[in-house]
C-alpha positions as semicolon CSV with decimal commas, in nm:
position;residue;x (nm);y (nm);z (nm)
1;S;24,505;25,461;14,815
2;L;24,719;25,673;15,043
3;A;24,416;25,774;15,249
4;K;24,363;25,411;15,354
5;Q;24,725;25,395;15,468
6;S;24,693;25,660;15,738
7;K;24,747;25,401;16,013
8;I;24,990;25,178;15,824
9;Y;25,360;25,236;15,880
10;L;25,655;25,085;15,700
11;L;25,959;25,051;15,924
12;T;26,284;24,971;15,750
13;D;26,654;24,957;15,835
14;K;26,742;25,168;15,536
15;I;26,538;25,323;15,258
16;R;26,688;25,180;14,941
17;N;26,463;25,274;14,651
18;Y;26,388;25,643;14,681
19;S;26,190;25,645;14,355
20;K;25,914;25,439;14,521
21;L;25,874;25,644;14,839
22;N;25,534;25,765;14,725
23;L;25,393;25,411;14,751
24;F;25,375;25,444;15,130
25;K;25,251;25,742;15,322
26;N;25,436;25,661;15,644
27;I;25,793;25,532;15,612
28;I;26,027;25,530;15,911
29;E;26,395;25,445;15,891
30;T;26,510;25,272;16,214
31;N;26,886;25,318;16,170
32;C;26,931;24,967;16,312
33;T;27,197;24,758;16,145
34;E;27,071;24,551;15,853
35;S;27,192;24,218;15,990
36;H;26,975;23,944;16,133
37;N;27,163;23,896;16,458
38;I;26,967;23,898;16,784
39;F;27,059;24,253;16,886
40;D;26,963;24,400;16,549
41;L;26,634;24,210;16,523
42;C;26,537;24,332;16,869
43;C;26,648;24,686;16,781
44;K;26,402;24,686;16,491
45;T;26,127;24,541;16,709
46;S;26,182;24,803;16,978
47;H;26,128;25,073;16,713
48;E;25,791;24,915;16,626
49;F;25,679;24,930;16,988
50;E;25,811;25,284;17,029
51;L;25,615;25,393;16,721
52;F;25,293;25,254;16,868
53;Y;25,349;25,427;17,202
54;N;25,434;25,757;17,033
55;L;25,121;25,739;16,819
56;T;24,898;25,664;17,118
57;E;25,044;25,964;17,300
58;R;24,920;26,178;17,011
59;N;24,569;26,059;17,101
60;L;24,529;25,843;16,794
61;N;24,261;25,582;16,850
62;L;24,472;25,271;16,804
63;D;24,340;24,944;16,943
64;W;24,590;24,706;16,783
65;M;24,946;24,684;16,662
66;C;25,011;24,419;16,399
67;R;25,348;24,354;16,246
68;F;25,426;24,163;15,930
69;D;25,743;24,083;15,742
70;D;25,803;24,243;15,404
71;D;25,739;23,917;15,218
72;Q;25,386;23,869;15,350
73;Y;25,060;23,939;15,173
74;V;24,798;24,083;15,409
75;N;24,432;24,120;15,318
76;L;24,365;24,435;15,519
77;N;23,987;24,413;15,488
78;N;23,989;24,065;15,643
79;L;24,236;24,173;15,911
80;Y;24,025;24,476;16,008
81;K;23,709;24,265;16,012
82;F;23,871;23,996;16,228
83;L;24,018;24,242;16,479
84;S;23,693;24,438;16,506
85;Q;23,533;24,126;16,656
86;I;23,788;24,106;16,940
87;D;23,789;24,323;17,251
88;S;24,116;24,519;17,244
89;S;24,061;24,623;17,606
90;K;24,173;24,272;17,702
91;P;24,531;24,147;17,664
92;Y;24,544;23,956;17,335
93;Y;24,852;23,811;17,167
94;I;24,745;23,675;16,828
95;G;24,968;23,479;16,595
96;R;25,089;23,139;16,485
97;T;25,362;22,925;16,633
98;S;25,632;22,789;16,406
99;I;25,752;22,505;16,626
100;N;25,557;22,214;16,773
101;K;25,710;22,224;17,120
102;R;25,709;22,471;17,406
103;L;26,039;22,630;17,504
104;K;26,184;22,555;17,847
105;I;26,301;22,828;18,079
106;P;26,629;22,734;18,248
107;K;26,609;22,716;18,630
108;H;26,228;22,730;18,620
109;N;25,972;22,455;18,591
110;R;25,781;22,643;18,323
111;T;25,761;22,657;17,948
112;Y;25,633;22,910;17,698
113;T;25,558;22,947;17,331
114;F;25,574;23,237;17,091
115;A;25,405;23,369;16,780
116;T;25,651;23,370;16,494
117;Y;25,699;23,713;16,344
118;G;25,735;23,543;16,006
119;A;25,361;23,469;16,008
120;G;25,247;23,806;16,140
121;V;25,149;23,897;16,495
122;C;24,888;24,129;16,648
123;F;24,892;24,277;16,998
124;S;24,593;24,440;17,168
125;R;24,625;24,790;17,315
126;V;24,602;24,657;17,672
127;L;24,875;24,399;17,614
128;L;25,095;24,668;17,459
129;E;25,060;24,881;17,772
130;K;25,160;24,584;17,989
131;L;25,464;24,525;17,765
132;R;25,574;24,889;17,767
133;P;25,833;24,868;18,050
134;Y;26,010;24,581;17,874
135;V;26,027;24,682;17,508
136;N;26,194;25,023;17,485
137;K;26,490;25,083;17,254
138;T;26,742;25,072;17,537
139;I;26,640;24,757;17,721
140;L;26,483;24,524;17,461
141;P;26,792;24,455;17,245
142;I;27,013;24,404;17,552
143;N;26,768;24,162;17,716
144;C;26,722;23,967;17,393
145;V;27,098;23,911;17,383
146;K;27,108;23,815;17,754
147;R;26,841;23,547;17,695
148;H;26,995;23,444;17,360
149;S;26,651;23,495;17,203
150;P;26,549;23,654;16,874
151;D;26,281;23,922;16,889
152;D;25,973;23,703;16,844
153;V;26,095;23,442;17,092
154;Y;26,180;23,704;17,354
155;I;25,845;23,880;17,313
156;G;25,674;23,542;17,364
157;Y;25,880;23,493;17,680
158;L;25,779;23,837;17,811
159;I;25,413;23,785;17,737
160;E;25,372;23,432;17,867
161;F;25,635;23,403;18,141
162;V;25,665;23,758;18,274
163;L;25,309;23,884;18,212
164;N;25,138;23,542;18,239
165;I;24,930;23,592;17,922
166;S;24,887;23,303;17,678
167;L;24,911;23,302;17,300
């Protein structure tokens, strides 16, 4: 029902099928280009973070931000139950890796991993606040391009290398 969707938002590059708009209560068009290049992926991701920060400024009680691709099935009851057992006042980065090796950081003797956005990722409120200076719409796409990293890889780099928080 639409009432259950009050905290679920659909972000899209472009709304294509206007006849089905009533299926989602909260639809936001990002105006990012529809391509899958690094800049555009990070543009879309920066809109997701901005949405969370804007909602928290309106005093909505949001403990988590989870993002899923449009081809994923999500059992919301199980997701809510799982997240309710985890303390969102601690920095949590929850997801699944898609590669079996850690990525190396050039000129550093460190590695990192990342949660693939293709499998769905959840961030705790505290982690989102720590990420805030790095994920706005101006800086995130540019820094993704500088590091030659798609959105999920760059977010993993920020969380593990910059913030020193593990997946």
